[in-house]
PDB file of C-alpha atoms and ligand atoms in Angstrom:
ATOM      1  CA  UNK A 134     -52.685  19.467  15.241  1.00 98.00           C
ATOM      2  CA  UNK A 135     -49.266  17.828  15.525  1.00 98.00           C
ATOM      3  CA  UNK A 136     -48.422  18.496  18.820  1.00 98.00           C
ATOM      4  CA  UNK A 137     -44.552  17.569  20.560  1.00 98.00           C
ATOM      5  CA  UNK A 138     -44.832  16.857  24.458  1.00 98.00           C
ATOM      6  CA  UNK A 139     -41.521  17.560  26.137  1.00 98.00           C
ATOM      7  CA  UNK A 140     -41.140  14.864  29.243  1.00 98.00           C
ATOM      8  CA  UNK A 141     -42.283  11.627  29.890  1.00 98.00           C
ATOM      9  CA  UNK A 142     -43.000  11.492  33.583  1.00 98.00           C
ATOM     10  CA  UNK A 143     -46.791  11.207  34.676  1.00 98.00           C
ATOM     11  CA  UNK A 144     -47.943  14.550  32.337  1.00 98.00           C
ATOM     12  CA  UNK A 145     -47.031  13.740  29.182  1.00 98.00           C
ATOM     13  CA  UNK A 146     -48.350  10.667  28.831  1.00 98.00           C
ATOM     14  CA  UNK A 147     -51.324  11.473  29.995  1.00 98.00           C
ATOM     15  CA  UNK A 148     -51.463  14.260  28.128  1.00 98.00           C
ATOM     16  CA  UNK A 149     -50.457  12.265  24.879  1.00 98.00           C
ATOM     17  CA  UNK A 150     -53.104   9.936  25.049  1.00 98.00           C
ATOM     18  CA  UNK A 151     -56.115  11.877  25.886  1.00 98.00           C
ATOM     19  CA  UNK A 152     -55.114  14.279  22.965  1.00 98.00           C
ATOM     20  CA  UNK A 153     -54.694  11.531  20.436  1.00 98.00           C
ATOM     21  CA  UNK A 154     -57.930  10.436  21.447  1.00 98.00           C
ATOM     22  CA  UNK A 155     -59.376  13.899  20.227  1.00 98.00           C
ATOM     23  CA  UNK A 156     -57.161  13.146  16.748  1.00 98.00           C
ATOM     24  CA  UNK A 157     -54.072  14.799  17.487  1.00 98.00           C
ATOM     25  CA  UNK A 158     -50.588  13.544  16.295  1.00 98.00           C
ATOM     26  CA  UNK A 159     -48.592  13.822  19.597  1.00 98.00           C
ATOM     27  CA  UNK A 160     -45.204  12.738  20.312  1.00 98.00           C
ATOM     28  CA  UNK A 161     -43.107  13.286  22.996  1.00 98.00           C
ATOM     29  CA  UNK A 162     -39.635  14.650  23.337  1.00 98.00           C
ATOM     30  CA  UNK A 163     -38.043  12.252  25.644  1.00 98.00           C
ATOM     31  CA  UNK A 164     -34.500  11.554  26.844  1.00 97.00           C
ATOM     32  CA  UNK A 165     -35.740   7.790  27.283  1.00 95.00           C
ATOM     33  CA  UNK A 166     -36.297   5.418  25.053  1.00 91.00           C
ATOM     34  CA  UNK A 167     -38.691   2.338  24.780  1.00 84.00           C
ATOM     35  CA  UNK A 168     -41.698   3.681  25.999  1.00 90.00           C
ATOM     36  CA  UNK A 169     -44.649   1.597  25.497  1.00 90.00           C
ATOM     37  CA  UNK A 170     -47.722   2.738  23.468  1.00 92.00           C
ATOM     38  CA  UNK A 171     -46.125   6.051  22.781  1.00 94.00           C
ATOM     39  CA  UNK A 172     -44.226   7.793  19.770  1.00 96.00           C
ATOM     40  CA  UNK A 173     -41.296   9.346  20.824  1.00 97.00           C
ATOM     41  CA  UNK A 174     -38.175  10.994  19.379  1.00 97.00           C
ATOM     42  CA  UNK A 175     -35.271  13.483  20.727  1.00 98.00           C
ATOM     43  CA  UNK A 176     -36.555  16.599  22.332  1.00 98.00           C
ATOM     44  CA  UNK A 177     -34.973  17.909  19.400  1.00 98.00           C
ATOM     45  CA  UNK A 178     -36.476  16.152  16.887  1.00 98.00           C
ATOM     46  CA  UNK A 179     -40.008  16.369  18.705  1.00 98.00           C
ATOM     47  CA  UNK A 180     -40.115  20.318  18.871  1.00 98.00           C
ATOM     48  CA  UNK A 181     -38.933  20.751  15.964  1.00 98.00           C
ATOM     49  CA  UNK A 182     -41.315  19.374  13.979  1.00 98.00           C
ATOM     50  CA  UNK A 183     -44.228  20.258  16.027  1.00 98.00           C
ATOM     51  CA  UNK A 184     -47.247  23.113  15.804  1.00 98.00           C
ATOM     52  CA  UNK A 185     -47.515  23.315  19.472  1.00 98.00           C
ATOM     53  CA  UNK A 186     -45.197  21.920  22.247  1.00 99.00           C
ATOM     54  CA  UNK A 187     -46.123  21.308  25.831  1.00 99.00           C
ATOM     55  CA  UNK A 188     -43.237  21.367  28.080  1.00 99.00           C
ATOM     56  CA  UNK A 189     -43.887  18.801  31.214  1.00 98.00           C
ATOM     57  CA  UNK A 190     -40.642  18.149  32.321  1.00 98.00           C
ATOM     58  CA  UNK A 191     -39.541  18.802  36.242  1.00 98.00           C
ATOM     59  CA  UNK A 192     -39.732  22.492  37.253  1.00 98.00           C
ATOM     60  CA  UNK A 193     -35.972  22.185  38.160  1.00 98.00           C
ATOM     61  CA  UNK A 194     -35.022  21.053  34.588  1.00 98.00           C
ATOM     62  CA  UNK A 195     -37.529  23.415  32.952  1.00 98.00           C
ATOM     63  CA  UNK A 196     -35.576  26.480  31.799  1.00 98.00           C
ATOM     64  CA  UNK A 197     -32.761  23.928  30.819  1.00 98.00           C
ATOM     65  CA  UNK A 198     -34.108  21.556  28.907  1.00 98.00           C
ATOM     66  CA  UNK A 199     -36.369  24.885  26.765  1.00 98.00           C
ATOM     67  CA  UNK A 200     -32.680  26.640  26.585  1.00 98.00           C
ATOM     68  CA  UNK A 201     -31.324  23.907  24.477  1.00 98.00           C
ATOM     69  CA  UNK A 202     -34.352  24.285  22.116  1.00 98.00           C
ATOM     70  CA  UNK A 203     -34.493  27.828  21.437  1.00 98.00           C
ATOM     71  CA  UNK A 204     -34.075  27.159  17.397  1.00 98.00           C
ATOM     72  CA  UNK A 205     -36.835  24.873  17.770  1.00 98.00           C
ATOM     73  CA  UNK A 206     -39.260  27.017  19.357  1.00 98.00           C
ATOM     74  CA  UNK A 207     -38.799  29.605  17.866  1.00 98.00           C
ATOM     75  CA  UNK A 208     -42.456  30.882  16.986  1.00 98.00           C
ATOM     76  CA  UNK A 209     -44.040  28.129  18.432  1.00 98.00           C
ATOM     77  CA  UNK A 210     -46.830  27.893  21.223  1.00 98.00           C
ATOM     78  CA  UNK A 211     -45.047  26.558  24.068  1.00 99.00           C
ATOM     79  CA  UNK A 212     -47.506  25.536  26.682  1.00 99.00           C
ATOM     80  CA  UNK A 213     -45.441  25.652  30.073  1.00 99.00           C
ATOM     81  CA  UNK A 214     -47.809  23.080  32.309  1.00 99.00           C
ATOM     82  CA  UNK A 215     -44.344  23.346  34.866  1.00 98.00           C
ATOM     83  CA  UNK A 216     -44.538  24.163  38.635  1.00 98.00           C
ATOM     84  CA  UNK A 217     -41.748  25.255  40.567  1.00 98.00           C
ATOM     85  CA  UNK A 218     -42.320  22.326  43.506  1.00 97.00           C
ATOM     86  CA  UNK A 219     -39.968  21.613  46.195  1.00 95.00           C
ATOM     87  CA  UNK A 220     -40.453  19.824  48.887  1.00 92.00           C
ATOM     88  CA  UNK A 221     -40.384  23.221  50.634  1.00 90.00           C
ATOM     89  CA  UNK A 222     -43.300  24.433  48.569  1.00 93.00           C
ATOM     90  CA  UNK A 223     -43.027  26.823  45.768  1.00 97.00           C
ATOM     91  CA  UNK A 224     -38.874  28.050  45.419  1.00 97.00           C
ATOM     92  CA  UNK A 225     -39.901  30.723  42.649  1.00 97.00           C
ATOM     93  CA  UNK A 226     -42.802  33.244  43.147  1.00 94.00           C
ATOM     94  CA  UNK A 227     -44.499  36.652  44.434  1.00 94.00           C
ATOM     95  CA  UNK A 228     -42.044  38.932  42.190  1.00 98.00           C
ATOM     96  CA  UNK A 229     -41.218  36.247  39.408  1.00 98.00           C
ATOM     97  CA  UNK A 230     -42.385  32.659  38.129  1.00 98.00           C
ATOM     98  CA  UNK A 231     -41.239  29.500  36.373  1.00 98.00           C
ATOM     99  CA  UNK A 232     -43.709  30.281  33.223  1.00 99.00           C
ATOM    100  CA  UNK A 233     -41.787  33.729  33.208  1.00 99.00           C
ATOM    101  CA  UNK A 234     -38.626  32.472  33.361  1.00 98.00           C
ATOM    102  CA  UNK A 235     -39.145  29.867  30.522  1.00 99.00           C
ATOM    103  CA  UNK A 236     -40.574  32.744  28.484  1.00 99.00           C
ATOM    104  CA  UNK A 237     -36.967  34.641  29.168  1.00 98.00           C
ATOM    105  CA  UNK A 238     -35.007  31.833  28.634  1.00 98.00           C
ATOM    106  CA  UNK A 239     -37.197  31.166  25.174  1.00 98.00           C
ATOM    107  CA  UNK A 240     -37.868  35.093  23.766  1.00 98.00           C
ATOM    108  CA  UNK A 241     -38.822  33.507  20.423  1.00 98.00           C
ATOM    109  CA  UNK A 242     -41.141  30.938  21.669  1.00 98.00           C
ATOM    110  CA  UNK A 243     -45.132  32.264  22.424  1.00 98.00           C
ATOM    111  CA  UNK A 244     -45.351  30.984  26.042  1.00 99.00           C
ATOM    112  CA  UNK A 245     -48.675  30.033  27.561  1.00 99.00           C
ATOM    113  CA  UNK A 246     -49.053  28.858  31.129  1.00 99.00           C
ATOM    114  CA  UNK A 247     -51.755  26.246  31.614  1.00 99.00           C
ATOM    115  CA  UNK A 248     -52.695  22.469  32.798  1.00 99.00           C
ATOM    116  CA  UNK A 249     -50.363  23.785  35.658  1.00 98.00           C
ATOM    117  CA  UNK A 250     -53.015  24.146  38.694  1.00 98.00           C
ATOM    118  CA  UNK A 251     -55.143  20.498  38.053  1.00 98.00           C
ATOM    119  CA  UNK A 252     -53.938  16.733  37.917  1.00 98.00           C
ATOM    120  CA  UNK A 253     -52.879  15.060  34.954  1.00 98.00           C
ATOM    121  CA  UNK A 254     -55.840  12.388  35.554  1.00 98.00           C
ATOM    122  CA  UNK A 255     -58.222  15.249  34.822  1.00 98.00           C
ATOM    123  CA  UNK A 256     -56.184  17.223  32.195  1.00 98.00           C
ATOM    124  CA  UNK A 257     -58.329  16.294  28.904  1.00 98.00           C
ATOM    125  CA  UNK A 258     -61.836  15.450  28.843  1.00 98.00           C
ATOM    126  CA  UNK A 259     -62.480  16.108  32.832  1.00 98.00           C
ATOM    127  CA  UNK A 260     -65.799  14.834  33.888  1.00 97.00           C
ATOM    128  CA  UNK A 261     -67.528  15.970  36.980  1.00 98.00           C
ATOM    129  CA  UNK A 262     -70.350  16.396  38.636  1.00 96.00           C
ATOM    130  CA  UNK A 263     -69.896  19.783  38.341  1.00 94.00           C
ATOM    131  CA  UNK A 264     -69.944  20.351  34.915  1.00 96.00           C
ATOM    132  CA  UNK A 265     -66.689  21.273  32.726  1.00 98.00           C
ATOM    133  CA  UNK A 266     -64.235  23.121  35.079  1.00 98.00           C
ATOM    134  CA  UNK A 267     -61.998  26.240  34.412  1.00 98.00           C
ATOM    135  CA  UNK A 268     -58.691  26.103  33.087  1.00 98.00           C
ATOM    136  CA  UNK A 269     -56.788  29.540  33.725  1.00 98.00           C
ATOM    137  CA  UNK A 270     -54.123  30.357  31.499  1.00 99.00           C
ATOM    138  CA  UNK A 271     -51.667  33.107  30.881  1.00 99.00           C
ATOM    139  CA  UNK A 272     -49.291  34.554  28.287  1.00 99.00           C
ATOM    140  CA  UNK A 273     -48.333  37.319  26.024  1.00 98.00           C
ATOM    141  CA  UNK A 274     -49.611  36.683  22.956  1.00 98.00           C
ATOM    142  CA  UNK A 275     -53.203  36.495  22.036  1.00 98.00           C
ATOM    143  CA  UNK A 276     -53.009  34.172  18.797  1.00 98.00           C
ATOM    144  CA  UNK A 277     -51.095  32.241  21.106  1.00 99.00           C
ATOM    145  CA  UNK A 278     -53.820  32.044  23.630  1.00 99.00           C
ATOM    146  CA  UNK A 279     -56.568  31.238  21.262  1.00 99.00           C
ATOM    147  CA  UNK A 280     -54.781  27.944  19.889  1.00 98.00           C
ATOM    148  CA  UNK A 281     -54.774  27.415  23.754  1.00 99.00           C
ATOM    149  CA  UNK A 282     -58.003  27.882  24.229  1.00 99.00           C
ATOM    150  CA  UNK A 283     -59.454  26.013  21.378  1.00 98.00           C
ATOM    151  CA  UNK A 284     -57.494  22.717  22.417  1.00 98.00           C
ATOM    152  CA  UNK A 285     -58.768  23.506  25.928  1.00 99.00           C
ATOM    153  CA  UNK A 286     -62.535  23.830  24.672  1.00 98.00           C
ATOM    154  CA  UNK A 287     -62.347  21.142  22.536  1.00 98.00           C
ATOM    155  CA  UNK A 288     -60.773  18.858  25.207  1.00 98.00           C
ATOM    156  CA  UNK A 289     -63.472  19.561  28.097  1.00 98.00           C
ATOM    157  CA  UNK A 290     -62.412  22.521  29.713  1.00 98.00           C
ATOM    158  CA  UNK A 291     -63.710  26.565  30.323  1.00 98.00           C
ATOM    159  CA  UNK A 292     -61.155  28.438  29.719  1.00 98.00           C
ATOM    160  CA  UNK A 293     -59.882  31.839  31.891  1.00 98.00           C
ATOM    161  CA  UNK A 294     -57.373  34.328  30.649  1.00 98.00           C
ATOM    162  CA  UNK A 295     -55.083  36.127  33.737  1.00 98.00           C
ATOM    163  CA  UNK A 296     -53.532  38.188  30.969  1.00 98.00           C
ATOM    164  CA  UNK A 297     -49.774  38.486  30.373  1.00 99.00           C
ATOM    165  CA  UNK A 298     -47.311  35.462  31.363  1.00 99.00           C
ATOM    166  CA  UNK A 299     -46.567  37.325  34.675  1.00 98.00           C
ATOM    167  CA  UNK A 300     -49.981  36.115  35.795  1.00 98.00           C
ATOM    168  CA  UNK A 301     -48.449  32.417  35.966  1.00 98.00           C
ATOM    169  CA  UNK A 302     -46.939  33.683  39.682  1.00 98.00           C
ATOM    170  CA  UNK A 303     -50.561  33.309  40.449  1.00 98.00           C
ATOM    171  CA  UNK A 304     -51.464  30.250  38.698  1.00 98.00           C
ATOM    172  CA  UNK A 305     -47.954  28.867  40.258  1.00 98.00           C
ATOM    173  CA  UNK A 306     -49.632  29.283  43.397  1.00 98.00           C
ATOM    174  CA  UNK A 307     -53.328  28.319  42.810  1.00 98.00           C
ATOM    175  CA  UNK A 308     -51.013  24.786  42.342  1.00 98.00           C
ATOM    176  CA  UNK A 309     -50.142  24.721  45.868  1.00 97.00           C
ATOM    177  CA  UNK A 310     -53.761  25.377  46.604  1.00 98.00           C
ATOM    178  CA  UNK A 311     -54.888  22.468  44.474  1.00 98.00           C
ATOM    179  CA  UNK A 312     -52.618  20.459  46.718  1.00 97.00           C
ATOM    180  CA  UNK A 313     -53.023  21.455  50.094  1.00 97.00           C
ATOM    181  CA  UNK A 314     -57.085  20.736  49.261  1.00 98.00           C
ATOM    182  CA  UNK A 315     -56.021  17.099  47.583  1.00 98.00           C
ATOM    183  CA  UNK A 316     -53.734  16.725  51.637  1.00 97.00           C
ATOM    184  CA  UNK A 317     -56.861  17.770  53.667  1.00 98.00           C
ATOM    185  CA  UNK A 318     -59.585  15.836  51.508  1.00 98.00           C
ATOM    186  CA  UNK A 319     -57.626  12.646  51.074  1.00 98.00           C
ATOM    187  CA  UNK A 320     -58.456  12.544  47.272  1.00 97.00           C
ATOM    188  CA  UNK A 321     -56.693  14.042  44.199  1.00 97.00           C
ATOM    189  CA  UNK A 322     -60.230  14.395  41.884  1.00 97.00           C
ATOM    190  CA  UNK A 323     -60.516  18.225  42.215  1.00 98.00           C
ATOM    191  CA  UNK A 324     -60.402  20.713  39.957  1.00 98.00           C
ATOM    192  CA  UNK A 325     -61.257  24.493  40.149  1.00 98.00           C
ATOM    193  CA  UNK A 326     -64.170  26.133  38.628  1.00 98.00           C
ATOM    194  CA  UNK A 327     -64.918  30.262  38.006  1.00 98.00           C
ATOM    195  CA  UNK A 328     -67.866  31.090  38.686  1.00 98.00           C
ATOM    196  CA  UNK A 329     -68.896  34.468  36.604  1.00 97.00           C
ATOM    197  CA  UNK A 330     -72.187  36.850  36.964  1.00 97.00           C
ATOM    198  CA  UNK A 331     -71.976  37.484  33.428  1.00 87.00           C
TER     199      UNK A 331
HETATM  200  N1  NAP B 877     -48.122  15.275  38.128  1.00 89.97           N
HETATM  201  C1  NAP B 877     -49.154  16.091  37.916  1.00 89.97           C
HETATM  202  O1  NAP B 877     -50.326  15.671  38.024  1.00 89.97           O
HETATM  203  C2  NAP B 877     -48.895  17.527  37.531  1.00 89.97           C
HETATM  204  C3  NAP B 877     -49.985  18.391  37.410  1.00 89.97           C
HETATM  205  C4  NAP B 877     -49.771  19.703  36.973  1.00 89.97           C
HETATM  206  C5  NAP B 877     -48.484  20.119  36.679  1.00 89.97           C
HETATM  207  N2  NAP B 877     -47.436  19.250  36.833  1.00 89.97           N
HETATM  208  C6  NAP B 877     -46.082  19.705  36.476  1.00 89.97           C
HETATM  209  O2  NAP B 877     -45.771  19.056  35.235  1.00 89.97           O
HETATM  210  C7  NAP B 877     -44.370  18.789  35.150  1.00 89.97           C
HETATM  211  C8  NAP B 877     -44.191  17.286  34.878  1.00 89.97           C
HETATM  212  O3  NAP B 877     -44.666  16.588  35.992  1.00 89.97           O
HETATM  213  P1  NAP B 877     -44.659  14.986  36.075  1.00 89.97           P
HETATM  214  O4  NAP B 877     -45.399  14.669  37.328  1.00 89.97           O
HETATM  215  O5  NAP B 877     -45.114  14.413  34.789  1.00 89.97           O
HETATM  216  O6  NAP B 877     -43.165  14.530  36.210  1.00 89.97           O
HETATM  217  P2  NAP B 877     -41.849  15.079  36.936  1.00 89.97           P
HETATM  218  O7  NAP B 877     -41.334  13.946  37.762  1.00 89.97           O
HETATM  219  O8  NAP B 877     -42.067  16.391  37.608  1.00 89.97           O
HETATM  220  O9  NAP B 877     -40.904  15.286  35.676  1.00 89.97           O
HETATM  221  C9  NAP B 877     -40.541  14.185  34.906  1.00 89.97           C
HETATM  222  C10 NAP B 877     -39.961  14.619  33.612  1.00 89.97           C
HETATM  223  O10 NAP B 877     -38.952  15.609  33.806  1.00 89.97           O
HETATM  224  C11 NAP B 877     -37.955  15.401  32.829  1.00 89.97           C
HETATM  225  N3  NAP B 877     -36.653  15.737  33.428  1.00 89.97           N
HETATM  226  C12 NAP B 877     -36.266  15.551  34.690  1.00 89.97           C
HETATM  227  N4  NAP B 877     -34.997  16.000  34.856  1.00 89.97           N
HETATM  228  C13 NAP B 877     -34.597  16.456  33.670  1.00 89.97           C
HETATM  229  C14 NAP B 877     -33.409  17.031  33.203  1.00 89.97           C
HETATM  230  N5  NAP B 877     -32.371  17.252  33.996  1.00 89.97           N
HETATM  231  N6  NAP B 877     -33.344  17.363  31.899  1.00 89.97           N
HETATM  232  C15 NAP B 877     -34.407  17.144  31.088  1.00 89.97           C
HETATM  233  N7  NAP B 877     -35.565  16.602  31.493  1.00 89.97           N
HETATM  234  C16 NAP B 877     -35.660  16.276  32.766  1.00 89.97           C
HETATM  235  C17 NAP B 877     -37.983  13.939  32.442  1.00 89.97           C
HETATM  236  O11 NAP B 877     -37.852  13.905  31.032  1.00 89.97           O
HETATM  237  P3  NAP B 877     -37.454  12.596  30.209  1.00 89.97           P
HETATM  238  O12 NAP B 877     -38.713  12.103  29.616  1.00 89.97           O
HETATM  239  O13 NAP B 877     -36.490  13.084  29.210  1.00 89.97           O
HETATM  240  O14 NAP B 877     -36.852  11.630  31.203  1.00 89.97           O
HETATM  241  C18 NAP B 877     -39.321  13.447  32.921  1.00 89.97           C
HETATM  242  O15 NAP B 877     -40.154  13.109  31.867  1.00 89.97           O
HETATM  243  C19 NAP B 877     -43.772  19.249  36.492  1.00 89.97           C
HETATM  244  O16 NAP B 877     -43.202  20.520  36.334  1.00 89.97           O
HETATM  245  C20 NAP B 877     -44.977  19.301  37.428  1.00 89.97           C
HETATM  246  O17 NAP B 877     -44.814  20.263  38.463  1.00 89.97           O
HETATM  247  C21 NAP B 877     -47.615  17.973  37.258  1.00 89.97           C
END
């Protein structure tokens, strides 16, 4: 799949790499340039020629930086992996979320939340002791959710549905979970796992 990664901080790199390791074409949409070992073009230029675009910019810059894209997005599968961190803790939730508002600010664009609530050393191909752990994801619309899924599946993961993108105020805050364990175990290697009877 030719896939556009919006940011270049510690996400989209790793997230570039481990998916062209599974054969995907993946750019990223940077404002930098002269990245090492990485493709890279204009936001502009990167969403708009990609199948699916992962936005994994700053939570502050989020609904910006998809606001300026909205002709590029248009129909796309934007997968919001954004958390709304401060150094407060979360500064959006309970009655609304980031993945929510990036879904307003981009009506056209088929938001799914997801990669949001596990570290980006562990966000394609995670292997642990375990066995493969869940990714939960959210998002309005179901074809959307399925490309989702099968990138997830293919790249290591079990996959859990919340339902519509309103469910990202709770995946917003299983993210502050993830990090208060990584603050009381001293180690960042976790990820979450659902357990299911049937
Ligand atoms: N770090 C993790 O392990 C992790 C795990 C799960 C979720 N997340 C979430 O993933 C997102 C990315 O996290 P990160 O740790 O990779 O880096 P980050 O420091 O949160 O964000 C860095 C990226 O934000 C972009 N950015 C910052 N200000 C901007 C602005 N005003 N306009 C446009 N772009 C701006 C930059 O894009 P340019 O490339 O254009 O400079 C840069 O690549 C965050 O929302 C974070 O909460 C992070």
């Amino acid at each position: 799949m030719r896939i556009g990664i919006l940011g270049s901080g510690v996400v989209g790199p790793a997230l570039a790499h481990g998916l062209a390791r599974h054969g995907h074409e993946v750019r990223i949409g940077t404002r930098q340039t002269g990245l090492e070992g990485l493709s890279t073009g204009t936001p502009q230029e990167v969403a708009g020629e990609a199948e699916l675009v992962v936005l994994a910019v700053r939570g502050d810059a989020a609904v910006q930086v998809v606001s300026g894209l909205t002709a590029e997005l248009d129909g796309k599968v934007l997968v919001d992996s954004t958390n709304p961190l401060g150094s407060d803790g979360l500064y959006v939730g309970t009655i609304d979320s980031l993945g929510e508002q990036v879904q307003r600010a981009v009506p056209g664009a088929r938001v799914v939340k997801a990669y949001n609530t596990v570290g980006n050393a562990l966000m394609v191909d995670p292997d642990l002791p375990g066995g493969p752990p869940t990714m939960f994801i959210a998002g309005d619309d179901p074809a959307a959710k399925a490309t989702v899924t099968g990138l997830l599946e293919e790249t290591g993961w079990d996959v859990a549905d919340l339902g519509g993108i309103e469910a990202s105020r709770w995946l917003e805050a299983m993210c502050m979970a993830w990090v208060a364990y990584g603050r009381a175990s001293g180690g960042w290697g976790h990820a979450f796992k659902l357990l299911r009877s049937s």
